């Protein structure tokens, strides 16, 4: 696949943060796009999702391509089958999921139903048509688990040891799509995303919460000592990685997507406060169940060798862009 344009994309979770940016890029490149979204408020409020779809509608009109919204739940097998039969997509991006890893400790069956059963519903629906050229699946570093120290690299071939049901269900999803690929030989690319931030960001992610606290004065919680680390990835780099992989001829593989740099919780807070020139309203609480301390630094050697992709946006630059967007 040499150039990604004039294709039909079907994107699950497409009204949300990450998948919404993917949909926007697909439209800008001249593709027709349909999205599936339940329009819940787990990570992004419904009113924000509606705003996201308005942006996508405007981009579609500007680029003279079609954009369609299916308000539906991937747990609804019949609905998924009907949508796939109607849209007959060339490329499927599967990003819909329950994603709050801490919540998964309390409601694991909900995560199993959405992330595992819902993914199998997508696969079953895909089996009903013969137009699909490739799948791209958004997984997570949580499928791997955590590393031994703050400076440990997380590689694609290390043992998979998720520490919460969210990570476990995303790992199960990876296995289901490997089974689908083995059965059909349709290419499947898996993106193990590091925590992502940027304009239109998820309201449950710490970058958004820190800046929102600074802007509004709302109190937020910091878990544990603040020494835990994350490899924060700007949304523009994340979308670039997705489209780099869509251009490859790989049949099946999993890829780490990150900056390969660690930022502790305490450092992230200080950077945000430095950018805003004000303090966040933070209360310290003990570390909670299912929360990785050392989440790993993404070893992105594989995707760089295959696609030439490498993250460009450093944490300070990305945080400034995010704050400017939120202020506006």
PDB file of C-alpha atoms in Angstrom:
ATOM      1  CA  UNK A   1       0.000   0.000   0.000  1.00  0.00           C
ATOM      2  CA  UNK A   2       1.991   2.959  -1.269  1.00  0.00           C
ATOM      3  CA  UNK A   3      -0.257   5.885  -0.468  1.00  0.00           C
ATOM      4  CA  UNK A   4      -3.063   6.113   2.072  1.00  0.00           C
ATOM      5  CA  UNK A   5      -5.772   8.045   0.226  1.00  0.00           C
ATOM      6  CA  UNK A   6      -9.100   7.322  -1.442  1.00  0.00           C
ATOM      7  CA  UNK A   7      -9.709   4.474   0.994  1.00  0.00           C
ATOM      8  CA  UNK A   8     -12.640   3.837   3.297  1.00  0.00           C
ATOM      9  CA  UNK A   9     -11.592   3.932   6.940  1.00  0.00           C
ATOM     10  CA  UNK A  10     -13.718   2.488   9.719  1.00  0.00           C
ATOM     11  CA  UNK A  11     -12.480   3.693  13.109  1.00  0.00           C
ATOM     12  CA  UNK A  12     -13.835   2.428  16.426  1.00  0.00           C
ATOM     13  CA  UNK A  13     -13.765   4.915  19.282  1.00  0.00           C
ATOM     14  CA  UNK A  14     -13.472   7.615  16.636  1.00  0.00           C
ATOM     15  CA  UNK A  15     -15.102  10.416  18.643  1.00  0.00           C
ATOM     16  CA  UNK A  16     -12.453  10.142  21.348  1.00  0.00           C
ATOM     17  CA  UNK A  17      -9.007  11.675  21.714  1.00  0.00           C
ATOM     18  CA  UNK A  18      -6.568   9.355  19.963  1.00  0.00           C
ATOM     19  CA  UNK A  19      -8.881   7.824  17.375  1.00  0.00           C
ATOM     20  CA  UNK A  20     -10.405  11.227  16.665  1.00  0.00           C
ATOM     21  CA  UNK A  21      -6.991  12.562  15.673  1.00  0.00           C
ATOM     22  CA  UNK A  22      -6.445   9.494  13.482  1.00  0.00           C
ATOM     23  CA  UNK A  23      -9.798  10.137  11.805  1.00  0.00           C
ATOM     24  CA  UNK A  24      -8.838  13.759  11.223  1.00  0.00           C
ATOM     25  CA  UNK A  25      -5.550  12.760   9.556  1.00  0.00           C
ATOM     26  CA  UNK A  26      -7.308  10.160   7.393  1.00  0.00           C
ATOM     27  CA  UNK A  27      -9.800  12.779   6.196  1.00  0.00           C
ATOM     28  CA  UNK A  28      -7.038  15.302   5.504  1.00  0.00           C
ATOM     29  CA  UNK A  29      -5.280  12.707   3.342  1.00  0.00           C
ATOM     30  CA  UNK A  30      -8.377  12.328   1.175  1.00  0.00           C
ATOM     31  CA  UNK A  31      -9.973   9.220   2.641  1.00  0.00           C
ATOM     32  CA  UNK A  32     -13.615   8.570   3.416  1.00  0.00           C
ATOM     33  CA  UNK A  33     -14.125   7.867   7.116  1.00  0.00           C
ATOM     34  CA  UNK A  34     -16.819   6.255   9.228  1.00  0.00           C
ATOM     35  CA  UNK A  35     -16.517   6.085  12.998  1.00  0.00           C
ATOM     36  CA  UNK A  36     -18.118   3.941  15.664  1.00  0.00           C
ATOM     37  CA  UNK A  37     -18.433   5.419  19.152  1.00  0.00           C
ATOM     38  CA  UNK A  38     -20.630   4.720  22.151  1.00  0.00           C
ATOM     39  CA  UNK A  39     -20.459   8.404  23.208  1.00  0.00           C
ATOM     40  CA  UNK A  40     -19.890   7.667  26.876  1.00  0.00           C
ATOM     41  CA  UNK A  41     -17.863   9.832  29.256  1.00  0.00           C
ATOM     42  CA  UNK A  42     -15.328   7.313  30.568  1.00  0.00           C
ATOM     43  CA  UNK A  43     -12.248   9.249  29.435  1.00  0.00           C
ATOM     44  CA  UNK A  44     -13.682  12.179  27.459  1.00  0.00           C
ATOM     45  CA  UNK A  45     -16.984  13.925  28.314  1.00  0.00           C
ATOM     46  CA  UNK A  46     -19.787  13.399  25.808  1.00  0.00           C
ATOM     47  CA  UNK A  47     -19.957  17.119  25.002  1.00  0.00           C
ATOM     48  CA  UNK A  48     -16.259  17.043  24.093  1.00  0.00           C
ATOM     49  CA  UNK A  49     -16.803  14.016  21.862  1.00  0.00           C
ATOM     50  CA  UNK A  50     -19.581  15.888  20.076  1.00  0.00           C
ATOM     51  CA  UNK A  51     -17.207  18.827  19.562  1.00  0.00           C
ATOM     52  CA  UNK A  52     -14.623  16.402  18.156  1.00  0.00           C
ATOM     53  CA  UNK A  53     -17.115  15.075  15.613  1.00  0.00           C
ATOM     54  CA  UNK A  54     -18.005  18.637  14.562  1.00  0.00           C
ATOM     55  CA  UNK A  55     -14.318  19.209  13.831  1.00  0.00           C
ATOM     56  CA  UNK A  56     -14.219  16.010  11.782  1.00  0.00           C
ATOM     57  CA  UNK A  57     -17.303  17.044   9.834  1.00  0.00           C
ATOM     58  CA  UNK A  58     -15.644  20.358   8.949  1.00  0.00           C
ATOM     59  CA  UNK A  59     -12.439  18.608   7.853  1.00  0.00           C
ATOM     60  CA  UNK A  60     -14.453  16.233   5.662  1.00  0.00           C
ATOM     61  CA  UNK A  61     -16.246  19.116   3.924  1.00  0.00           C
ATOM     62  CA  UNK A  62     -12.977  20.981   3.396  1.00  0.00           C
ATOM     63  CA  UNK A  63     -11.364  17.926   1.806  1.00  0.00           C
ATOM     64  CA  UNK A  64     -14.447  16.867  -0.185  1.00  0.00           C
ATOM     65  CA  UNK A  65     -14.669  13.420   1.423  1.00  0.00           C
ATOM     66  CA  UNK A  66     -17.395  11.625   3.347  1.00  0.00           C
ATOM     67  CA  UNK A  67     -17.669  11.313   7.109  1.00  0.00           C
ATOM     68  CA  UNK A  68     -20.254   9.215   8.898  1.00  0.00           C
ATOM     69  CA  UNK A  69     -20.970   8.594  12.581  1.00  0.00           C
ATOM     70  CA  UNK A  70     -22.344   5.323  13.953  1.00  0.00           C
ATOM     71  CA  UNK A  71     -23.423   5.759  17.565  1.00  0.00           C
ATOM     72  CA  UNK A  72     -23.100   2.191  18.738  1.00  0.00           C
ATOM     73  CA  UNK A  73     -21.461  -0.136  21.242  1.00  0.00           C
ATOM     74  CA  UNK A  74     -18.858  -2.685  20.176  1.00  0.00           C
ATOM     75  CA  UNK A  75     -20.462  -5.097  22.671  1.00  0.00           C
ATOM     76  CA  UNK A  76     -23.483  -5.191  20.335  1.00  0.00           C
ATOM     77  CA  UNK A  77     -22.524  -7.959  17.889  1.00  0.00           C
ATOM     78  CA  UNK A  78     -25.470  -7.450  15.543  1.00  0.00           C
ATOM     79  CA  UNK A  79     -24.828  -3.714  15.296  1.00  0.00           C
ATOM     80  CA  UNK A  80     -21.161  -4.310  14.463  1.00  0.00           C
ATOM     81  CA  UNK A  81     -22.094  -6.767  11.730  1.00  0.00           C
ATOM     82  CA  UNK A  82     -24.602  -4.321  10.243  1.00  0.00           C
ATOM     83  CA  UNK A  83     -22.065  -1.476  10.239  1.00  0.00           C
ATOM     84  CA  UNK A  84     -19.344  -3.551   8.575  1.00  0.00           C
ATOM     85  CA  UNK A  85     -21.780  -4.776   5.930  1.00  0.00           C
ATOM     86  CA  UNK A  86     -22.909  -1.203   5.266  1.00  0.00           C
ATOM     87  CA  UNK A  87     -19.489   0.484   5.221  1.00  0.00           C
ATOM     88  CA  UNK A  88     -17.345  -2.260   3.648  1.00  0.00           C
ATOM     89  CA  UNK A  89     -14.113  -0.588   4.829  1.00  0.00           C
ATOM     90  CA  UNK A  90     -10.653  -0.992   3.329  1.00  0.00           C
ATOM     91  CA  UNK A  91      -8.830  -0.106   6.550  1.00  0.00           C
ATOM     92  CA  UNK A  92     -10.062  -0.693  10.096  1.00  0.00           C
ATOM     93  CA  UNK A  93      -8.582   1.111  13.083  1.00  0.00           C
ATOM     94  CA  UNK A  94      -9.746  -0.534  16.312  1.00  0.00           C
ATOM     95  CA  UNK A  95      -9.285   1.880  19.204  1.00  0.00           C
ATOM     96  CA  UNK A  96     -12.540   1.564  21.170  1.00  0.00           C
ATOM     97  CA  UNK A  97     -11.943   0.289  24.700  1.00  0.00           C
ATOM     98  CA  UNK A  98     -12.488   0.867  28.356  1.00  0.00           C
ATOM     99  CA  UNK A  99      -9.163   2.422  29.270  1.00  0.00           C
ATOM    100  CA  UNK A 100      -8.981   3.556  32.886  1.00  0.00           C
ATOM    101  CA  UNK A 101      -6.610   0.963  34.289  1.00  0.00           C
ATOM    102  CA  UNK A 102      -7.313   1.800  37.934  1.00  0.00           C
ATOM    103  CA  UNK A 103     -11.058   1.365  37.378  1.00  0.00           C
ATOM    104  CA  UNK A 104     -10.420  -2.080  35.927  1.00  0.00           C
ATOM    105  CA  UNK A 105      -9.418  -3.310  39.381  1.00  0.00           C
ATOM    106  CA  UNK A 106     -12.984  -2.717  40.581  1.00  0.00           C
ATOM    107  CA  UNK A 107     -15.047  -3.583  37.490  1.00  0.00           C
ATOM    108  CA  UNK A 108     -12.985  -6.212  35.634  1.00  0.00           C
ATOM    109  CA  UNK A 109     -15.982  -7.864  33.990  1.00  0.00           C
ATOM    110  CA  UNK A 110     -16.932  -4.584  32.313  1.00  0.00           C
ATOM    111  CA  UNK A 111     -13.432  -4.420  30.830  1.00  0.00           C
ATOM    112  CA  UNK A 112     -13.636  -8.033  29.665  1.00  0.00           C
ATOM    113  CA  UNK A 113     -16.977  -7.415  27.974  1.00  0.00           C
ATOM    114  CA  UNK A 114     -15.787  -4.303  26.120  1.00  0.00           C
ATOM    115  CA  UNK A 115     -12.130  -4.997  25.411  1.00  0.00           C
ATOM    116  CA  UNK A 116     -12.276  -8.757  24.825  1.00  0.00           C
ATOM    117  CA  UNK A 117     -15.829  -9.639  23.780  1.00  0.00           C
ATOM    118  CA  UNK A 118     -16.175  -6.317  21.941  1.00  0.00           C
ATOM    119  CA  UNK A 119     -12.964  -6.981  20.004  1.00  0.00           C
ATOM    120  CA  UNK A 120     -14.172 -10.443  19.035  1.00  0.00           C
ATOM    121  CA  UNK A 121     -17.414  -8.843  17.834  1.00  0.00           C
ATOM    122  CA  UNK A 122     -15.303  -6.600  15.570  1.00  0.00           C
ATOM    123  CA  UNK A 123     -13.456  -9.643  14.245  1.00  0.00           C
ATOM    124  CA  UNK A 124     -16.694 -11.555  13.656  1.00  0.00           C
ATOM    125  CA  UNK A 125     -18.139  -8.585  11.765  1.00  0.00           C
ATOM    126  CA  UNK A 126     -14.966  -8.276   9.699  1.00  0.00           C
ATOM    127  CA  UNK A 127     -15.315 -11.913   8.660  1.00  0.00           C
ATOM    128  CA  UNK A 128     -18.597 -11.034   6.928  1.00  0.00           C
ATOM    129  CA  UNK A 129     -16.932  -8.860   4.268  1.00  0.00           C
ATOM    130  CA  UNK A 130     -14.010  -9.205   1.845  1.00  0.00           C
ATOM    131  CA  UNK A 131     -12.920  -5.581   1.418  1.00  0.00           C
ATOM    132  CA  UNK A 132     -10.530  -5.212   4.364  1.00  0.00           C
ATOM    133  CA  UNK A 133      -6.914  -4.657   3.348  1.00  0.00           C
ATOM    134  CA  UNK A 134      -5.515  -4.249   6.856  1.00  0.00           C
ATOM    135  CA  UNK A 135      -6.299  -3.741  10.536  1.00  0.00           C
ATOM    136  CA  UNK A 136      -4.423  -1.459  12.917  1.00  0.00           C
ATOM    137  CA  UNK A 137      -5.056  -2.134  16.602  1.00  0.00           C
ATOM    138  CA  UNK A 138      -4.288   0.274  19.421  1.00  0.00           C
ATOM    139  CA  UNK A 139      -2.981  -1.611  22.422  1.00  0.00           C
ATOM    140  CA  UNK A 140      -1.081  -0.238  25.400  1.00  0.00           C
ATOM    141  CA  UNK A 141       2.061  -0.444  27.440  1.00  0.00           C
ATOM    142  CA  UNK A 142      -0.240  -1.767  30.189  1.00  0.00           C
ATOM    143  CA  UNK A 143      -0.437  -5.061  28.263  1.00  0.00           C
ATOM    144  CA  UNK A 144       3.247  -5.558  29.095  1.00  0.00           C
ATOM    145  CA  UNK A 145       3.030  -4.550  32.757  1.00  0.00           C
ATOM    146  CA  UNK A 146       5.814  -2.656  34.456  1.00  0.00           C
ATOM    147  CA  UNK A 147       9.594  -2.636  34.499  1.00  0.00           C
ATOM    148  CA  UNK A 148      12.111  -3.116  37.297  1.00  0.00           C
ATOM    149  CA  UNK A 149      13.340   0.469  37.473  1.00  0.00           C
ATOM    150  CA  UNK A 150      12.685   3.990  36.228  1.00  0.00           C
ATOM    151  CA  UNK A 151      15.294   3.634  33.489  1.00  0.00           C
ATOM    152  CA  UNK A 152      14.329   0.164  32.233  1.00  0.00           C
ATOM    153  CA  UNK A 153      13.495  -0.187  28.557  1.00  0.00           C
ATOM    154  CA  UNK A 154      10.257  -1.896  27.561  1.00  0.00           C
ATOM    155  CA  UNK A 155      10.780  -4.077  24.500  1.00  0.00           C
ATOM    156  CA  UNK A 156       8.248  -5.849  22.292  1.00  0.00           C
ATOM    157  CA  UNK A 157       9.610  -9.300  23.060  1.00  0.00           C
ATOM    158  CA  UNK A 158       9.829  -9.159  26.852  1.00  0.00           C
ATOM    159  CA  UNK A 159       7.443 -11.301  28.936  1.00  0.00           C
ATOM    160  CA  UNK A 160       3.909  -9.919  29.047  1.00  0.00           C
ATOM    161  CA  UNK A 161       2.927  -9.506  32.698  1.00  0.00           C
ATOM    162  CA  UNK A 162       0.006  -7.038  33.006  1.00  0.00           C
ATOM    163  CA  UNK A 163      -0.708  -5.882  36.560  1.00  0.00           C
ATOM    164  CA  UNK A 164      -4.348  -4.867  36.110  1.00  0.00           C
ATOM    165  CA  UNK A 165      -7.374  -6.232  34.214  1.00  0.00           C
ATOM    166  CA  UNK A 166      -7.165  -3.383  31.697  1.00  0.00           C
ATOM    167  CA  UNK A 167      -3.712  -4.516  30.581  1.00  0.00           C
ATOM    168  CA  UNK A 168      -4.781  -8.147  30.659  1.00  0.00           C
ATOM    169  CA  UNK A 169      -7.796  -7.489  28.431  1.00  0.00           C
ATOM    170  CA  UNK A 170      -5.706  -5.551  25.926  1.00  0.00           C
ATOM    171  CA  UNK A 171      -3.221  -8.435  25.820  1.00  0.00           C
ATOM    172  CA  UNK A 172      -6.126 -10.818  25.232  1.00  0.00           C
ATOM    173  CA  UNK A 173      -7.291  -8.536  22.410  1.00  0.00           C
ATOM    174  CA  UNK A 174      -3.841  -8.787  20.809  1.00  0.00           C
ATOM    175  CA  UNK A 175      -4.140 -12.565  20.909  1.00  0.00           C
ATOM    176  CA  UNK A 176      -7.581 -12.522  19.306  1.00  0.00           C
ATOM    177  CA  UNK A 177      -6.305 -10.441  16.405  1.00  0.00           C
ATOM    178  CA  UNK A 178      -3.322 -12.723  15.942  1.00  0.00           C
ATOM    179  CA  UNK A 179      -5.805 -15.570  15.640  1.00  0.00           C
ATOM    180  CA  UNK A 180      -7.797 -13.544  13.082  1.00  0.00           C
ATOM    181  CA  UNK A 181      -4.662 -12.808  11.061  1.00  0.00           C
ATOM    182  CA  UNK A 182      -3.590 -16.460  11.100  1.00  0.00           C
ATOM    183  CA  UNK A 183      -7.016 -17.476   9.834  1.00  0.00           C
ATOM    184  CA  UNK A 184      -7.397 -14.809   7.120  1.00  0.00           C
ATOM    185  CA  UNK A 185      -3.848 -13.613   6.327  1.00  0.00           C
ATOM    186  CA  UNK A 186      -5.157 -10.040   6.532  1.00  0.00           C
ATOM    187  CA  UNK A 187      -2.364  -7.772   7.842  1.00  0.00           C
ATOM    188  CA  UNK A 188      -2.668  -6.662  11.476  1.00  0.00           C
ATOM    189  CA  UNK A 189      -0.427  -4.016  13.026  1.00  0.00           C
ATOM    190  CA  UNK A 190      -0.544  -3.601  16.820  1.00  0.00           C
ATOM    191  CA  UNK A 191       0.493  -0.292  18.404  1.00  0.00           C
ATOM    192  CA  UNK A 192       1.442  -0.527  22.074  1.00  0.00           C
ATOM    193  CA  UNK A 193       0.920   3.113  22.949  1.00  0.00           C
ATOM    194  CA  UNK A 194       2.638   4.969  25.750  1.00  0.00           C
ATOM    195  CA  UNK A 195       0.498   7.559  27.596  1.00  0.00           C
ATOM    196  CA  UNK A 196      -0.605  10.145  25.048  1.00  0.00           C
ATOM    197  CA  UNK A 197      -1.392  13.833  25.527  1.00  0.00           C
ATOM    198  CA  UNK A 198      -2.083  16.964  23.497  1.00  0.00           C
ATOM    199  CA  UNK A 199      -4.956  19.082  22.140  1.00  0.00           C
ATOM    200  CA  UNK A 200      -8.417  17.578  22.762  1.00  0.00           C
ATOM    201  CA  UNK A 201      -6.737  15.306  25.313  1.00  0.00           C
ATOM    202  CA  UNK A 202      -8.387  12.751  27.569  1.00  0.00           C
ATOM    203  CA  UNK A 203      -9.715  14.349  30.752  1.00  0.00           C
ATOM    204  CA  UNK A 204      -8.568  11.435  32.899  1.00  0.00           C
ATOM    205  CA  UNK A 205      -4.906  11.745  31.863  1.00  0.00           C
ATOM    206  CA  UNK A 206      -2.559  13.514  34.266  1.00  0.00           C
ATOM    207  CA  UNK A 207      -1.325  16.177  31.828  1.00  0.00           C
ATOM    208  CA  UNK A 208      -4.886  17.415  31.243  1.00  0.00           C
ATOM    209  CA  UNK A 209      -5.703  17.176  34.948  1.00  0.00           C
ATOM    210  CA  UNK A 210      -2.658  19.222  36.003  1.00  0.00           C
ATOM    211  CA  UNK A 211      -3.331  22.023  33.535  1.00  0.00           C
ATOM    212  CA  UNK A 212      -7.052  21.992  34.306  1.00  0.00           C
ATOM    213  CA  UNK A 213      -6.249  22.307  37.999  1.00  0.00           C
ATOM    214  CA  UNK A 214      -3.994  25.278  37.294  1.00  0.00           C
ATOM    215  CA  UNK A 215      -6.621  26.958  35.096  1.00  0.00           C
ATOM    216  CA  UNK A 216      -9.688  26.278  37.274  1.00  0.00           C
ATOM    217  CA  UNK A 217      -8.283  25.758  40.768  1.00  0.00           C
ATOM    218  CA  UNK A 218      -9.899  22.318  40.976  1.00  0.00           C
ATOM    219  CA  UNK A 219      -8.165  19.930  43.356  1.00  0.00           C
ATOM    220  CA  UNK A 220      -6.509  16.845  41.887  1.00  0.00           C
ATOM    221  CA  UNK A 221      -4.820  13.834  43.443  1.00  0.00           C
ATOM    222  CA  UNK A 222      -1.212  12.723  43.112  1.00  0.00           C
ATOM    223  CA  UNK A 223      -0.720   9.044  43.787  1.00  0.00           C
ATOM    224  CA  UNK A 224       2.197   7.905  45.902  1.00  0.00           C
ATOM    225  CA  UNK A 225       5.551   9.653  46.108  1.00  0.00           C
ATOM    226  CA  UNK A 226       5.510  11.057  42.580  1.00  0.00           C
ATOM    227  CA  UNK A 227       8.642   9.116  41.662  1.00  0.00           C
ATOM    228  CA  UNK A 228       6.784   6.885  39.212  1.00  0.00           C
ATOM    229  CA  UNK A 229       7.677   7.487  35.566  1.00  0.00           C
ATOM    230  CA  UNK A 230       5.857   7.572  32.245  1.00  0.00           C
ATOM    231  CA  UNK A 231       7.059   7.929  28.651  1.00  0.00           C
ATOM    232  CA  UNK A 232       4.713  10.753  27.563  1.00  0.00           C
ATOM    233  CA  UNK A 233       3.887  10.771  23.834  1.00  0.00           C
ATOM    234  CA  UNK A 234       2.460  13.798  22.014  1.00  0.00           C
ATOM    235  CA  UNK A 235      -0.604  13.077  19.899  1.00  0.00           C
ATOM    236  CA  UNK A 236       0.982  14.333  16.667  1.00  0.00           C
ATOM    237  CA  UNK A 237       3.801  11.805  17.021  1.00  0.00           C
ATOM    238  CA  UNK A 238       1.310   9.053  17.868  1.00  0.00           C
ATOM    239  CA  UNK A 239      -0.715   9.720  14.702  1.00  0.00           C
ATOM    240  CA  UNK A 240       2.458   9.880  12.592  1.00  0.00           C
ATOM    241  CA  UNK A 241       3.399   6.432  13.919  1.00  0.00           C
ATOM    242  CA  UNK A 242       0.008   4.989  12.987  1.00  0.00           C
ATOM    243  CA  UNK A 243       0.185   6.210   9.400  1.00  0.00           C
ATOM    244  CA  UNK A 244       3.806   5.127   9.070  1.00  0.00           C
ATOM    245  CA  UNK A 245       2.716   1.598   9.960  1.00  0.00           C
ATOM    246  CA  UNK A 246      -0.273   1.721   7.627  1.00  0.00           C
ATOM    247  CA  UNK A 247       2.183   2.265   4.781  1.00  0.00           C
ATOM    248  CA  UNK A 248       4.201  -0.863   5.575  1.00  0.00           C
ATOM    249  CA  UNK A 249       3.666  -4.286   4.006  1.00  0.00           C
ATOM    250  CA  UNK A 250       4.095  -6.143   7.324  1.00  0.00           C
ATOM    251  CA  UNK A 251       1.659  -9.016   7.784  1.00  0.00           C
ATOM    252  CA  UNK A 252       1.574  -9.098  11.585  1.00  0.00           C
ATOM    253  CA  UNK A 253       3.628  -7.462  14.315  1.00  0.00           C
ATOM    254  CA  UNK A 254       3.446  -5.413  17.499  1.00  0.00           C
ATOM    255  CA  UNK A 255       5.261  -2.097  17.916  1.00  0.00           C
ATOM    256  CA  UNK A 256       6.133   0.106  20.861  1.00  0.00           C
ATOM    257  CA  UNK A 257       5.124   3.721  20.272  1.00  0.00           C
ATOM    258  CA  UNK A 258       6.772   6.233  22.602  1.00  0.00           C
ATOM    259  CA  UNK A 259       9.385   8.960  22.961  1.00  0.00           C
ATOM    260  CA  UNK A 260      11.889   6.711  24.763  1.00  0.00           C
ATOM    261  CA  UNK A 261      12.340   9.273  27.542  1.00  0.00           C
ATOM    262  CA  UNK A 262      11.148   9.066  31.134  1.00  0.00           C
ATOM    263  CA  UNK A 263       9.350  11.813  33.022  1.00  0.00           C
ATOM    264  CA  UNK A 264       8.458  11.344  36.674  1.00  0.00           C
ATOM    265  CA  UNK A 265       5.136  12.483  38.050  1.00  0.00           C
ATOM    266  CA  UNK A 266       6.881  15.142  40.131  1.00  0.00           C
ATOM    267  CA  UNK A 267       8.812  16.399  37.108  1.00  0.00           C
ATOM    268  CA  UNK A 268       5.643  16.525  35.019  1.00  0.00           C
ATOM    269  CA  UNK A 269       3.926  18.643  37.660  1.00  0.00           C
ATOM    270  CA  UNK A 270       6.872  21.045  37.878  1.00  0.00           C
ATOM    271  CA  UNK A 271       7.058  21.411  34.078  1.00  0.00           C
ATOM    272  CA  UNK A 272       3.332  22.175  33.826  1.00  0.00           C
ATOM    273  CA  UNK A 273       3.555  24.717  36.646  1.00  0.00           C
ATOM    274  CA  UNK A 274       6.600  26.319  35.056  1.00  0.00           C
ATOM    275  CA  UNK A 275       4.790  26.680  31.711  1.00  0.00           C
ATOM    276  CA  UNK A 276       1.634  28.116  33.293  1.00  0.00           C
ATOM    277  CA  UNK A 277       3.408  30.267  35.854  1.00  0.00           C
ATOM    278  CA  UNK A 278       1.018  29.017  38.540  1.00  0.00           C
ATOM    279  CA  UNK A 279       0.666  26.121  40.935  1.00  0.00           C
ATOM    280  CA  UNK A 280      -1.725  23.202  40.567  1.00  0.00           C
ATOM    281  CA  UNK A 281      -4.042  22.399  43.480  1.00  0.00           C
ATOM    282  CA  UNK A 282      -2.655  18.980  44.365  1.00  0.00           C
ATOM    283  CA  UNK A 283      -3.332  16.685  47.316  1.00  0.00           C
ATOM    284  CA  UNK A 284      -1.122  13.669  47.938  1.00  0.00           C
ATOM    285  CA  UNK A 285      -2.706  10.255  48.484  1.00  0.00           C
ATOM    286  CA  UNK A 286      -1.157   6.783  48.784  1.00  0.00           C
ATOM    287  CA  UNK A 287      -0.481   4.733  45.655  1.00  0.00           C
ATOM    288  CA  UNK A 288      -3.527   2.756  44.568  1.00  0.00           C
ATOM    289  CA  UNK A 289      -4.177  -0.766  43.310  1.00  0.00           C
ATOM    290  CA  UNK A 290      -3.253  -1.584  39.733  1.00  0.00           C
ATOM    291  CA  UNK A 291      -1.125   1.507  39.171  1.00  0.00           C
ATOM    292  CA  UNK A 292       2.312   0.819  37.678  1.00  0.00           C
ATOM    293  CA  UNK A 293       5.174   2.706  39.323  1.00  0.00           C
ATOM    294  CA  UNK A 294       7.811   2.097  36.669  1.00  0.00           C
ATOM    295  CA  UNK A 295       5.814   1.926  33.457  1.00  0.00           C
ATOM    296  CA  UNK A 296       8.833   1.447  31.221  1.00  0.00           C
ATOM    297  CA  UNK A 297      10.603   3.535  28.626  1.00  0.00           C
ATOM    298  CA  UNK A 298       9.505   2.460  25.165  1.00  0.00           C
ATOM    299  CA  UNK A 299      12.212   0.829  23.066  1.00  0.00           C
ATOM    300  CA  UNK A 300      11.103   1.998  19.610  1.00  0.00           C
ATOM    301  CA  UNK A 301      13.987   0.448  17.663  1.00  0.00           C
ATOM    302  CA  UNK A 302      11.691  -1.840  15.676  1.00  0.00           C
ATOM    303  CA  UNK A 303       9.362   0.815  14.257  1.00  0.00           C
ATOM    304  CA  UNK A 304      12.317   3.103  13.546  1.00  0.00           C
ATOM    305  CA  UNK A 305      14.096   0.382  11.557  1.00  0.00           C
ATOM    306  CA  UNK A 306      11.001  -0.579   9.582  1.00  0.00           C
ATOM    307  CA  UNK A 307       9.312   2.790   9.047  1.00  0.00           C
ATOM    308  CA  UNK A 308      11.896   5.399   9.916  1.00  0.00           C
ATOM    309  CA  UNK A 309       9.480   6.751  12.522  1.00  0.00           C
ATOM    310  CA  UNK A 310      10.810   8.506  15.597  1.00  0.00           C
ATOM    311  CA  UNK A 311       9.006  10.824  17.997  1.00  0.00           C
ATOM    312  CA  UNK A 312       9.797  14.485  17.323  1.00  0.00           C
ATOM    313  CA  UNK A 313       7.988  16.384  20.074  1.00  0.00           C
ATOM    314  CA  UNK A 314       9.902  16.675  23.338  1.00  0.00           C
ATOM    315  CA  UNK A 315       7.941  16.850  26.571  1.00  0.00           C
ATOM    316  CA  UNK A 316       8.415  20.610  27.215  1.00  0.00           C
ATOM    317  CA  UNK A 317       7.342  21.558  23.688  1.00  0.00           C
ATOM    318  CA  UNK A 318       4.359  19.218  23.803  1.00  0.00           C
ATOM    319  CA  UNK A 319       3.222  20.512  27.188  1.00  0.00           C
ATOM    320  CA  UNK A 320       3.407  24.114  25.958  1.00  0.00           C
ATOM    321  CA  UNK A 321       1.247  23.236  22.943  1.00  0.00           C
ATOM    322  CA  UNK A 322      -1.249  21.480  25.178  1.00  0.00           C
ATOM    323  CA  UNK A 323      -1.476  24.371  27.649  1.00  0.00           C
ATOM    324  CA  UNK A 324      -1.902  26.921  24.847  1.00  0.00           C
ATOM    325  CA  UNK A 325      -4.757  24.843  23.412  1.00  0.00           C
ATOM    326  CA  UNK A 326      -6.483  24.468  26.783  1.00  0.00           C
ATOM    327  CA  UNK A 327      -6.221  28.206  27.521  1.00  0.00           C
ATOM    328  CA  UNK A 328      -7.855  29.002  24.179  1.00  0.00           C
TER     329      UNK A 328
END
